[in-house]
């Protein structure tokens, strides 16, 4: 017997919504009544509120072919990619021949690529910010991205000592595991020492 698969619940808001239009429509559609004398009146009021919200959302949703604003991390244009390839080629030649002329050309390309990338990032971010609107979710997404706190790995603590860097953590782990684990040779040596001590005890006169 196969288990029944329940269909997914459709989302009420599946596209960007213009909240100013929603506010305007909900004020016109919603007609609250303060007279609730019985259960039927309460159920009718709940149904009216639910349907009013649905209708206002349908009227405030963006068109189906709405395109979200693109992120400011745009692809690198072809001419900048060509400059980067030329810079890499100049670096390989300079590393092989150590020519002053090639070194000069490499420095020029390095500065040019840096300037082009900085200019691209500035213009892309400027275009990204200009497309942010308080009438859709773009403002919330941008704010969430900026205010998001990245969790950092806490330091290891051993009493009053703290180990923050990767090297310090590796060393303290190595010392810990060195004390916890032993090799087969160490086990053999320990067994020989125990046997020798037992023999010495047995050989001692009573």
mmCIF file with all atom_site columns, C-alpha atoms in Angstrom:
data_model
loop_
_atom_site.group_PDB
_atom_site.id
_atom_site.type_symbol
_atom_site.label_atom_id
_atom_site.label_alt_id
_atom_site.label_comp_id
_atom_site.label_asym_id
_atom_site.label_entity_id
_atom_site.label_seq_id
_atom_site.pdbx_PDB_ins_code
_atom_site.Cartn_x
_atom_site.Cartn_y
_atom_site.Cartn_z
_atom_site.occupancy
_atom_site.B_iso_or_equiv
_atom_site.pdbx_formal_charge
_atom_site.auth_seq_id
_atom_site.auth_comp_id
_atom_site.auth_asym_id
_atom_site.auth_atom_id
_atom_site.pdbx_PDB_model_num
ATOM 1   C CA . UNK A 1 1   ? 0.000   0.000   0.000   1.00 0.00 ? 1   UNK A CA 1
ATOM 2   C CA . UNK A 1 2   ? 1.522   3.269   -1.097  1.00 0.00 ? 2   UNK A CA 1
ATOM 3   C CA . UNK A 1 3   ? 1.448   6.238   1.214   1.00 0.00 ? 3   UNK A CA 1
ATOM 4   C CA . UNK A 1 4   ? -0.560  9.179   0.033   1.00 0.00 ? 4   UNK A CA 1
ATOM 5   C CA . UNK A 1 5   ? 1.511   12.219  -0.895  1.00 0.00 ? 5   UNK A CA 1
ATOM 6   C CA . UNK A 1 6   ? -0.108  15.449  0.132   1.00 0.00 ? 6   UNK A CA 1
ATOM 7   C CA . UNK A 1 7   ? 0.189   18.219  -2.467  1.00 0.00 ? 7   UNK A CA 1
ATOM 8   C CA . UNK A 1 8   ? 2.289   21.207  -1.406  1.00 0.00 ? 8   UNK A CA 1
ATOM 9   C CA . UNK A 1 9   ? 0.422   24.105  0.119   1.00 0.00 ? 9   UNK A CA 1
ATOM 10  C CA . UNK A 1 10  ? 0.370   27.010  -2.355  1.00 0.00 ? 10  UNK A CA 1
ATOM 11  C CA . UNK A 1 11  ? 2.102   30.159  -1.181  1.00 0.00 ? 11  UNK A CA 1
ATOM 12  C CA . UNK A 1 12  ? 0.001   33.249  -0.660  1.00 0.00 ? 12  UNK A CA 1
ATOM 13  C CA . UNK A 1 13  ? 2.839   35.546  -1.764  1.00 0.00 ? 13  UNK A CA 1
ATOM 14  C CA . UNK A 1 14  ? 4.881   33.987  -4.565  1.00 0.00 ? 14  UNK A CA 1
ATOM 15  C CA . UNK A 1 15  ? 6.058   37.204  -6.225  1.00 0.00 ? 15  UNK A CA 1
ATOM 16  C CA . UNK A 1 16  ? 7.219   40.632  -5.084  1.00 0.00 ? 16  UNK A CA 1
ATOM 17  C CA . UNK A 1 17  ? 4.377   42.658  -3.645  1.00 0.00 ? 17  UNK A CA 1
ATOM 18  C CA . UNK A 1 18  ? 3.762   46.399  -3.666  1.00 0.00 ? 18  UNK A CA 1
ATOM 19  C CA . UNK A 1 19  ? 2.800   47.128  -0.094  1.00 0.00 ? 19  UNK A CA 1
ATOM 20  C CA . UNK A 1 20  ? 1.445   50.598  -0.815  1.00 0.00 ? 20  UNK A CA 1
ATOM 21  C CA . UNK A 1 21  ? -1.114  49.073  -3.183  1.00 0.00 ? 21  UNK A CA 1
ATOM 22  C CA . UNK A 1 22  ? -1.884  46.351  -0.648  1.00 0.00 ? 22  UNK A CA 1
ATOM 23  C CA . UNK A 1 23  ? -2.566  48.955  2.024   1.00 0.00 ? 23  UNK A CA 1
ATOM 24  C CA . UNK A 1 24  ? -4.843  50.899  -0.292  1.00 0.00 ? 24  UNK A CA 1
ATOM 25  C CA . UNK A 1 25  ? -6.788  47.814  -1.402  1.00 0.00 ? 25  UNK A CA 1
ATOM 26  C CA . UNK A 1 26  ? -7.190  46.349  2.076   1.00 0.00 ? 26  UNK A CA 1
ATOM 27  C CA . UNK A 1 27  ? -8.653  49.635  3.315   1.00 0.00 ? 27  UNK A CA 1
ATOM 28  C CA . UNK A 1 28  ? -11.250 49.540  0.542   1.00 0.00 ? 28  UNK A CA 1
ATOM 29  C CA . UNK A 1 29  ? -12.109 45.843  0.691   1.00 0.00 ? 29  UNK A CA 1
ATOM 30  C CA . UNK A 1 30  ? -12.103 45.242  4.425   1.00 0.00 ? 30  UNK A CA 1
ATOM 31  C CA . UNK A 1 31  ? -15.307 46.193  6.185   1.00 0.00 ? 31  UNK A CA 1
ATOM 32  C CA . UNK A 1 32  ? -14.940 45.297  9.840   1.00 0.00 ? 32  UNK A CA 1
ATOM 33  C CA . UNK A 1 33  ? -18.001 44.891  11.984  1.00 0.00 ? 33  UNK A CA 1
ATOM 34  C CA . UNK A 1 34  ? -17.933 45.259  15.741  1.00 0.00 ? 34  UNK A CA 1
ATOM 35  C CA . UNK A 1 35  ? -21.162 43.371  16.314  1.00 0.00 ? 35  UNK A CA 1
ATOM 36  C CA . UNK A 1 36  ? -20.313 39.786  17.214  1.00 0.00 ? 36  UNK A CA 1
ATOM 37  C CA . UNK A 1 37  ? -23.256 38.377  19.102  1.00 0.00 ? 37  UNK A CA 1
ATOM 38  C CA . UNK A 1 38  ? -22.671 34.676  18.452  1.00 0.00 ? 38  UNK A CA 1
ATOM 39  C CA . UNK A 1 39  ? -20.283 32.115  16.979  1.00 0.00 ? 39  UNK A CA 1
ATOM 40  C CA . UNK A 1 40  ? -21.619 32.521  13.456  1.00 0.00 ? 40  UNK A CA 1
ATOM 41  C CA . UNK A 1 41  ? -20.838 36.242  13.507  1.00 0.00 ? 41  UNK A CA 1
ATOM 42  C CA . UNK A 1 42  ? -17.276 35.517  14.615  1.00 0.00 ? 42  UNK A CA 1
ATOM 43  C CA . UNK A 1 43  ? -16.777 32.872  11.914  1.00 0.00 ? 43  UNK A CA 1
ATOM 44  C CA . UNK A 1 44  ? -18.178 35.223  9.291   1.00 0.00 ? 44  UNK A CA 1
ATOM 45  C CA . UNK A 1 45  ? -15.820 37.965  10.439  1.00 0.00 ? 45  UNK A CA 1
ATOM 46  C CA . UNK A 1 46  ? -12.820 35.610  10.214  1.00 0.00 ? 46  UNK A CA 1
ATOM 47  C CA . UNK A 1 47  ? -13.822 34.499  6.728   1.00 0.00 ? 47  UNK A CA 1
ATOM 48  C CA . UNK A 1 48  ? -14.290 38.092  5.593   1.00 0.00 ? 48  UNK A CA 1
ATOM 49  C CA . UNK A 1 49  ? -10.881 39.094  6.977   1.00 0.00 ? 49  UNK A CA 1
ATOM 50  C CA . UNK A 1 50  ? -9.143  36.139  5.305   1.00 0.00 ? 50  UNK A CA 1
ATOM 51  C CA . UNK A 1 51  ? -10.740 36.729  1.923   1.00 0.00 ? 51  UNK A CA 1
ATOM 52  C CA . UNK A 1 52  ? -10.033 40.462  2.121   1.00 0.00 ? 52  UNK A CA 1
ATOM 53  C CA . UNK A 1 53  ? -6.333  39.822  2.733   1.00 0.00 ? 53  UNK A CA 1
ATOM 54  C CA . UNK A 1 54  ? -6.186  37.347  -0.159  1.00 0.00 ? 54  UNK A CA 1
ATOM 55  C CA . UNK A 1 55  ? -7.912  39.749  -2.532  1.00 0.00 ? 55  UNK A CA 1
ATOM 56  C CA . UNK A 1 56  ? -5.672  42.665  -1.557  1.00 0.00 ? 56  UNK A CA 1
ATOM 57  C CA . UNK A 1 57  ? -2.554  40.539  -2.033  1.00 0.00 ? 57  UNK A CA 1
ATOM 58  C CA . UNK A 1 58  ? -3.690  39.364  -5.468  1.00 0.00 ? 58  UNK A CA 1
ATOM 59  C CA . UNK A 1 59  ? -4.191  42.966  -6.537  1.00 0.00 ? 59  UNK A CA 1
ATOM 60  C CA . UNK A 1 60  ? -0.837  44.104  -5.120  1.00 0.00 ? 60  UNK A CA 1
ATOM 61  C CA . UNK A 1 61  ? 1.356   41.315  -6.487  1.00 0.00 ? 61  UNK A CA 1
ATOM 62  C CA . UNK A 1 62  ? 3.815   42.146  -9.233  1.00 0.00 ? 62  UNK A CA 1
ATOM 63  C CA . UNK A 1 63  ? 3.146   40.746  -12.727 1.00 0.00 ? 63  UNK A CA 1
ATOM 64  C CA . UNK A 1 64  ? 4.211   37.130  -13.361 1.00 0.00 ? 64  UNK A CA 1
ATOM 65  C CA . UNK A 1 65  ? 6.984   38.262  -15.728 1.00 0.00 ? 65  UNK A CA 1
ATOM 66  C CA . UNK A 1 66  ? 8.477   40.574  -13.094 1.00 0.00 ? 66  UNK A CA 1
ATOM 67  C CA . UNK A 1 67  ? 12.273  40.437  -12.991 1.00 0.00 ? 67  UNK A CA 1
ATOM 68  C CA . UNK A 1 68  ? 14.059  40.912  -9.715  1.00 0.00 ? 68  UNK A CA 1
ATOM 69  C CA . UNK A 1 69  ? 16.868  43.399  -9.495  1.00 0.00 ? 69  UNK A CA 1
ATOM 70  C CA . UNK A 1 70  ? 20.171  41.746  -10.213 1.00 0.00 ? 70  UNK A CA 1
ATOM 71  C CA . UNK A 1 71  ? 22.899  41.498  -7.661  1.00 0.00 ? 71  UNK A CA 1
ATOM 72  C CA . UNK A 1 72  ? 25.744  43.966  -7.956  1.00 0.00 ? 72  UNK A CA 1
ATOM 73  C CA . UNK A 1 73  ? 28.205  41.085  -8.451  1.00 0.00 ? 73  UNK A CA 1
ATOM 74  C CA . UNK A 1 74  ? 28.007  41.218  -12.233 1.00 0.00 ? 74  UNK A CA 1
ATOM 75  C CA . UNK A 1 75  ? 30.151  39.029  -14.480 1.00 0.00 ? 75  UNK A CA 1
ATOM 76  C CA . UNK A 1 76  ? 33.520  40.399  -15.533 1.00 0.00 ? 76  UNK A CA 1
ATOM 77  C CA . UNK A 1 77  ? 33.320  41.908  -19.041 1.00 0.00 ? 77  UNK A CA 1
ATOM 78  C CA . UNK A 1 78  ? 35.300  40.373  -21.858 1.00 0.00 ? 78  UNK A CA 1
ATOM 79  C CA . UNK A 1 79  ? 37.746  43.264  -22.202 1.00 0.00 ? 79  UNK A CA 1
ATOM 80  C CA . UNK A 1 80  ? 38.741  42.986  -18.532 1.00 0.00 ? 80  UNK A CA 1
ATOM 81  C CA . UNK A 1 81  ? 39.169  39.227  -18.897 1.00 0.00 ? 81  UNK A CA 1
ATOM 82  C CA . UNK A 1 82  ? 41.465  39.905  -21.858 1.00 0.00 ? 82  UNK A CA 1
ATOM 83  C CA . UNK A 1 83  ? 43.527  42.301  -19.751 1.00 0.00 ? 83  UNK A CA 1
ATOM 84  C CA . UNK A 1 84  ? 43.807  39.702  -16.987 1.00 0.00 ? 84  UNK A CA 1
ATOM 85  C CA . UNK A 1 85  ? 44.981  37.057  -19.466 1.00 0.00 ? 85  UNK A CA 1
ATOM 86  C CA . UNK A 1 86  ? 47.515  39.479  -20.913 1.00 0.00 ? 86  UNK A CA 1
ATOM 87  C CA . UNK A 1 87  ? 48.766  40.276  -17.406 1.00 0.00 ? 87  UNK A CA 1
ATOM 88  C CA . UNK A 1 88  ? 49.185  36.565  -16.621 1.00 0.00 ? 88  UNK A CA 1
ATOM 89  C CA . UNK A 1 89  ? 51.060  36.068  -19.884 1.00 0.00 ? 89  UNK A CA 1
ATOM 90  C CA . UNK A 1 90  ? 53.373  38.983  -19.098 1.00 0.00 ? 90  UNK A CA 1
ATOM 91  C CA . UNK A 1 91  ? 54.029  37.573  -15.624 1.00 0.00 ? 91  UNK A CA 1
ATOM 92  C CA . UNK A 1 92  ? 55.013  34.175  -17.048 1.00 0.00 ? 92  UNK A CA 1
ATOM 93  C CA . UNK A 1 93  ? 57.389  35.813  -19.529 1.00 0.00 ? 93  UNK A CA 1
ATOM 94  C CA . UNK A 1 94  ? 58.956  37.976  -16.826 1.00 0.00 ? 94  UNK A CA 1
ATOM 95  C CA . UNK A 1 95  ? 59.410  35.003  -14.494 1.00 0.00 ? 95  UNK A CA 1
ATOM 96  C CA . UNK A 1 96  ? 61.274  33.216  -17.289 1.00 0.00 ? 96  UNK A CA 1
ATOM 97  C CA . UNK A 1 97  ? 63.426  35.998  -18.773 1.00 0.00 ? 97  UNK A CA 1
ATOM 98  C CA . UNK A 1 98  ? 63.498  38.710  -16.049 1.00 0.00 ? 98  UNK A CA 1
ATOM 99  C CA . UNK A 1 99  ? 63.439  41.407  -18.688 1.00 0.00 ? 99  UNK A CA 1
ATOM 100 C CA . UNK A 1 100 ? 63.087  45.017  -17.400 1.00 0.00 ? 100 UNK A CA 1
ATOM 101 C CA . UNK A 1 101 ? 60.857  45.891  -20.355 1.00 0.00 ? 101 UNK A CA 1
ATOM 102 C CA . UNK A 1 102 ? 58.530  42.985  -19.592 1.00 0.00 ? 102 UNK A CA 1
ATOM 103 C CA . UNK A 1 103 ? 58.522  43.949  -15.913 1.00 0.00 ? 103 UNK A CA 1
ATOM 104 C CA . UNK A 1 104 ? 57.472  47.480  -16.834 1.00 0.00 ? 104 UNK A CA 1
ATOM 105 C CA . UNK A 1 105 ? 54.670  46.126  -19.024 1.00 0.00 ? 105 UNK A CA 1
ATOM 106 C CA . UNK A 1 106 ? 53.576  43.790  -16.227 1.00 0.00 ? 106 UNK A CA 1
ATOM 107 C CA . UNK A 1 107 ? 53.331  46.682  -13.761 1.00 0.00 ? 107 UNK A CA 1
ATOM 108 C CA . UNK A 1 108 ? 51.273  48.688  -16.234 1.00 0.00 ? 108 UNK A CA 1
ATOM 109 C CA . UNK A 1 109 ? 48.862  45.803  -16.794 1.00 0.00 ? 109 UNK A CA 1
ATOM 110 C CA . UNK A 1 110 ? 48.572  45.161  -13.061 1.00 0.00 ? 110 UNK A CA 1
ATOM 111 C CA . UNK A 1 111 ? 47.591  48.769  -12.388 1.00 0.00 ? 111 UNK A CA 1
ATOM 112 C CA . UNK A 1 112 ? 45.198  48.786  -15.349 1.00 0.00 ? 112 UNK A CA 1
ATOM 113 C CA . UNK A 1 113 ? 43.441  45.589  -14.257 1.00 0.00 ? 113 UNK A CA 1
ATOM 114 C CA . UNK A 1 114 ? 43.096  46.872  -10.698 1.00 0.00 ? 114 UNK A CA 1
ATOM 115 C CA . UNK A 1 115 ? 41.621  50.157  -11.901 1.00 0.00 ? 115 UNK A CA 1
ATOM 116 C CA . UNK A 1 116 ? 39.158  48.415  -14.238 1.00 0.00 ? 116 UNK A CA 1
ATOM 117 C CA . UNK A 1 117 ? 38.003  45.993  -11.525 1.00 0.00 ? 117 UNK A CA 1
ATOM 118 C CA . UNK A 1 118 ? 37.563  48.781  -8.970  1.00 0.00 ? 118 UNK A CA 1
ATOM 119 C CA . UNK A 1 119 ? 35.599  50.814  -11.488 1.00 0.00 ? 119 UNK A CA 1
ATOM 120 C CA . UNK A 1 120 ? 33.444  47.793  -12.356 1.00 0.00 ? 120 UNK A CA 1
ATOM 121 C CA . UNK A 1 121 ? 32.658  47.101  -8.702  1.00 0.00 ? 121 UNK A CA 1
ATOM 122 C CA . UNK A 1 122 ? 31.768  50.737  -8.086  1.00 0.00 ? 122 UNK A CA 1
ATOM 123 C CA . UNK A 1 123 ? 29.445  51.011  -11.092 1.00 0.00 ? 123 UNK A CA 1
ATOM 124 C CA . UNK A 1 124 ? 27.843  47.634  -10.408 1.00 0.00 ? 124 UNK A CA 1
ATOM 125 C CA . UNK A 1 125 ? 27.148  48.485  -6.785  1.00 0.00 ? 125 UNK A CA 1
ATOM 126 C CA . UNK A 1 126 ? 25.817  51.894  -7.781  1.00 0.00 ? 126 UNK A CA 1
ATOM 127 C CA . UNK A 1 127 ? 23.384  50.263  -10.218 1.00 0.00 ? 127 UNK A CA 1
ATOM 128 C CA . UNK A 1 128 ? 22.408  47.694  -7.582  1.00 0.00 ? 128 UNK A CA 1
ATOM 129 C CA . UNK A 1 129 ? 21.621  50.366  -4.987  1.00 0.00 ? 129 UNK A CA 1
ATOM 130 C CA . UNK A 1 130 ? 19.612  52.414  -7.487  1.00 0.00 ? 130 UNK A CA 1
ATOM 131 C CA . UNK A 1 131 ? 17.284  49.429  -8.068  1.00 0.00 ? 131 UNK A CA 1
ATOM 132 C CA . UNK A 1 132 ? 16.468  48.939  -4.381  1.00 0.00 ? 132 UNK A CA 1
ATOM 133 C CA . UNK A 1 133 ? 12.894  49.936  -3.664  1.00 0.00 ? 133 UNK A CA 1
ATOM 134 C CA . UNK A 1 134 ? 10.910  50.049  -0.413  1.00 0.00 ? 134 UNK A CA 1
ATOM 135 C CA . UNK A 1 135 ? 7.864   48.768  -2.306  1.00 0.00 ? 135 UNK A CA 1
ATOM 136 C CA . UNK A 1 136 ? 9.185   45.228  -2.731  1.00 0.00 ? 136 UNK A CA 1
ATOM 137 C CA . UNK A 1 137 ? 11.468  42.766  -0.992  1.00 0.00 ? 137 UNK A CA 1
ATOM 138 C CA . UNK A 1 138 ? 14.687  44.177  -2.470  1.00 0.00 ? 138 UNK A CA 1
ATOM 139 C CA . UNK A 1 139 ? 15.180  46.588  0.431   1.00 0.00 ? 139 UNK A CA 1
ATOM 140 C CA . UNK A 1 140 ? 14.729  43.835  3.003   1.00 0.00 ? 140 UNK A CA 1
ATOM 141 C CA . UNK A 1 141 ? 17.132  41.515  1.160   1.00 0.00 ? 141 UNK A CA 1
ATOM 142 C CA . UNK A 1 142 ? 19.791  44.231  0.967   1.00 0.00 ? 142 UNK A CA 1
ATOM 143 C CA . UNK A 1 143 ? 19.368  45.109  4.642   1.00 0.00 ? 143 UNK A CA 1
ATOM 144 C CA . UNK A 1 144 ? 19.513  41.471  5.692   1.00 0.00 ? 144 UNK A CA 1
ATOM 145 C CA . UNK A 1 145 ? 22.708  40.931  3.698   1.00 0.00 ? 145 UNK A CA 1
ATOM 146 C CA . UNK A 1 146 ? 24.396  43.920  5.352   1.00 0.00 ? 146 UNK A CA 1
ATOM 147 C CA . UNK A 1 147 ? 23.249  43.220  8.910   1.00 0.00 ? 147 UNK A CA 1
ATOM 148 C CA . UNK A 1 148 ? 23.893  39.477  8.787   1.00 0.00 ? 148 UNK A CA 1
ATOM 149 C CA . UNK A 1 149 ? 26.436  38.516  11.407  1.00 0.00 ? 149 UNK A CA 1
ATOM 150 C CA . UNK A 1 150 ? 28.936  35.877  10.415  1.00 0.00 ? 150 UNK A CA 1
ATOM 151 C CA . UNK A 1 151 ? 29.648  33.407  13.170  1.00 0.00 ? 151 UNK A CA 1
ATOM 152 C CA . UNK A 1 152 ? 33.286  33.014  14.089  1.00 0.00 ? 152 UNK A CA 1
ATOM 153 C CA . UNK A 1 153 ? 34.862  29.872  15.469  1.00 0.00 ? 153 UNK A CA 1
ATOM 154 C CA . UNK A 1 154 ? 35.492  30.437  19.189  1.00 0.00 ? 154 UNK A CA 1
ATOM 155 C CA . UNK A 1 155 ? 38.960  29.837  20.647  1.00 0.00 ? 155 UNK A CA 1
ATOM 156 C CA . UNK A 1 156 ? 39.866  26.662  22.475  1.00 0.00 ? 156 UNK A CA 1
ATOM 157 C CA . UNK A 1 157 ? 40.211  27.038  26.224  1.00 0.00 ? 157 UNK A CA 1
ATOM 158 C CA . UNK A 1 158 ? 42.285  24.965  28.595  1.00 0.00 ? 158 UNK A CA 1
ATOM 159 C CA . UNK A 1 159 ? 42.047  26.500  32.020  1.00 0.00 ? 159 UNK A CA 1
ATOM 160 C CA . UNK A 1 160 ? 43.198  30.088  31.691  1.00 0.00 ? 160 UNK A CA 1
ATOM 161 C CA . UNK A 1 161 ? 44.966  29.457  28.387  1.00 0.00 ? 161 UNK A CA 1
ATOM 162 C CA . UNK A 1 162 ? 43.326  30.352  25.070  1.00 0.00 ? 162 UNK A CA 1
ATOM 163 C CA . UNK A 1 163 ? 44.246  29.018  21.650  1.00 0.00 ? 163 UNK A CA 1
ATOM 164 C CA . UNK A 1 164 ? 42.871  31.190  18.845  1.00 0.00 ? 164 UNK A CA 1
ATOM 165 C CA . UNK A 1 165 ? 44.993  30.628  15.738  1.00 0.00 ? 165 UNK A CA 1
ATOM 166 C CA . UNK A 1 166 ? 44.882  27.475  13.640  1.00 0.00 ? 166 UNK A CA 1
ATOM 167 C CA . UNK A 1 167 ? 48.505  26.665  14.475  1.00 0.00 ? 167 UNK A CA 1
ATOM 168 C CA . UNK A 1 168 ? 47.884  26.937  18.212  1.00 0.00 ? 168 UNK A CA 1
ATOM 169 C CA . UNK A 1 169 ? 44.799  24.731  17.953  1.00 0.00 ? 169 UNK A CA 1
ATOM 170 C CA . UNK A 1 170 ? 46.682  22.135  15.918  1.00 0.00 ? 170 UNK A CA 1
ATOM 171 C CA . UNK A 1 171 ? 49.515  22.026  18.446  1.00 0.00 ? 171 UNK A CA 1
ATOM 172 C CA . UNK A 1 172 ? 47.228  21.648  21.459  1.00 0.00 ? 172 UNK A CA 1
ATOM 173 C CA . UNK A 1 173 ? 45.277  18.888  19.700  1.00 0.00 ? 173 UNK A CA 1
ATOM 174 C CA . UNK A 1 174 ? 48.526  17.151  18.769  1.00 0.00 ? 174 UNK A CA 1
ATOM 175 C CA . UNK A 1 175 ? 49.703  17.269  22.371  1.00 0.00 ? 175 UNK A CA 1
ATOM 176 C CA . UNK A 1 176 ? 46.356  15.989  23.608  1.00 0.00 ? 176 UNK A CA 1
ATOM 177 C CA . UNK A 1 177 ? 46.197  13.060  21.200  1.00 0.00 ? 177 UNK A CA 1
ATOM 178 C CA . UNK A 1 178 ? 49.847  12.253  21.864  1.00 0.00 ? 178 UNK A CA 1
ATOM 179 C CA . UNK A 1 179 ? 48.985  11.759  25.518  1.00 0.00 ? 179 UNK A CA 1
ATOM 180 C CA . UNK A 1 180 ? 45.824  9.793   24.751  1.00 0.00 ? 180 UNK A CA 1
ATOM 181 C CA . UNK A 1 181 ? 47.088  7.389   22.109  1.00 0.00 ? 181 UNK A CA 1
ATOM 182 C CA . UNK A 1 182 ? 50.181  5.207   21.891  1.00 0.00 ? 182 UNK A CA 1
ATOM 183 C CA . UNK A 1 183 ? 51.612  3.074   19.108  1.00 0.00 ? 183 UNK A CA 1
ATOM 184 C CA . UNK A 1 184 ? 52.057  -0.684  19.103  1.00 0.00 ? 184 UNK A CA 1
ATOM 185 C CA . UNK A 1 185 ? 55.751  -0.247  19.884  1.00 0.00 ? 185 UNK A CA 1
ATOM 186 C CA . UNK A 1 186 ? 54.884  1.733   22.982  1.00 0.00 ? 186 UNK A CA 1
ATOM 187 C CA . UNK A 1 187 ? 52.427  -0.965  24.043  1.00 0.00 ? 187 UNK A CA 1
ATOM 188 C CA . UNK A 1 188 ? 55.144  -3.603  23.575  1.00 0.00 ? 188 UNK A CA 1
ATOM 189 C CA . UNK A 1 189 ? 57.662  -1.615  25.583  1.00 0.00 ? 189 UNK A CA 1
ATOM 190 C CA . UNK A 1 190 ? 55.146  -1.067  28.357  1.00 0.00 ? 190 UNK A CA 1
ATOM 191 C CA . UNK A 1 191 ? 54.317  -4.795  28.477  1.00 0.00 ? 191 UNK A CA 1
ATOM 192 C CA . UNK A 1 192 ? 58.014  -5.664  28.664  1.00 0.00 ? 192 UNK A CA 1
ATOM 193 C CA . UNK A 1 193 ? 58.483  -3.215  31.522  1.00 0.00 ? 193 UNK A CA 1
ATOM 194 C CA . UNK A 1 194 ? 55.525  -4.708  33.395  1.00 0.00 ? 194 UNK A CA 1
ATOM 195 C CA . UNK A 1 195 ? 56.842  -8.261  32.887  1.00 0.00 ? 195 UNK A CA 1
ATOM 196 C CA . UNK A 1 196 ? 60.299  -7.229  34.060  1.00 0.00 ? 196 UNK A CA 1
ATOM 197 C CA . UNK A 1 197 ? 58.892  -5.608  37.183  1.00 0.00 ? 197 UNK A CA 1
ATOM 198 C CA . UNK A 1 198 ? 56.832  -8.700  37.955  1.00 0.00 ? 198 UNK A CA 1
ATOM 199 C CA . UNK A 1 199 ? 59.923  -10.912 37.609  1.00 0.00 ? 199 UNK A CA 1
ATOM 200 C CA . UNK A 1 200 ? 61.914  -8.658  39.882  1.00 0.00 ? 200 UNK A CA 1
ATOM 201 C CA . UNK A 1 201 ? 59.165  -8.876  42.468  1.00 0.00 ? 201 UNK A CA 1
ATOM 202 C CA . UNK A 1 202 ? 59.042  -12.675 42.207  1.00 0.00 ? 202 UNK A CA 1
ATOM 203 C CA . UNK A 1 203 ? 62.838  -12.980 42.480  1.00 0.00 ? 203 UNK A CA 1
ATOM 204 C CA . UNK A 1 204 ? 62.978  -10.937 45.638  1.00 0.00 ? 204 UNK A CA 1
ATOM 205 C CA . UNK A 1 205 ? 63.364  -13.036 48.811  1.00 0.00 ? 205 UNK A CA 1
ATOM 206 C CA . UNK A 1 206 ? 60.462  -13.160 51.178  1.00 0.00 ? 206 UNK A CA 1
#
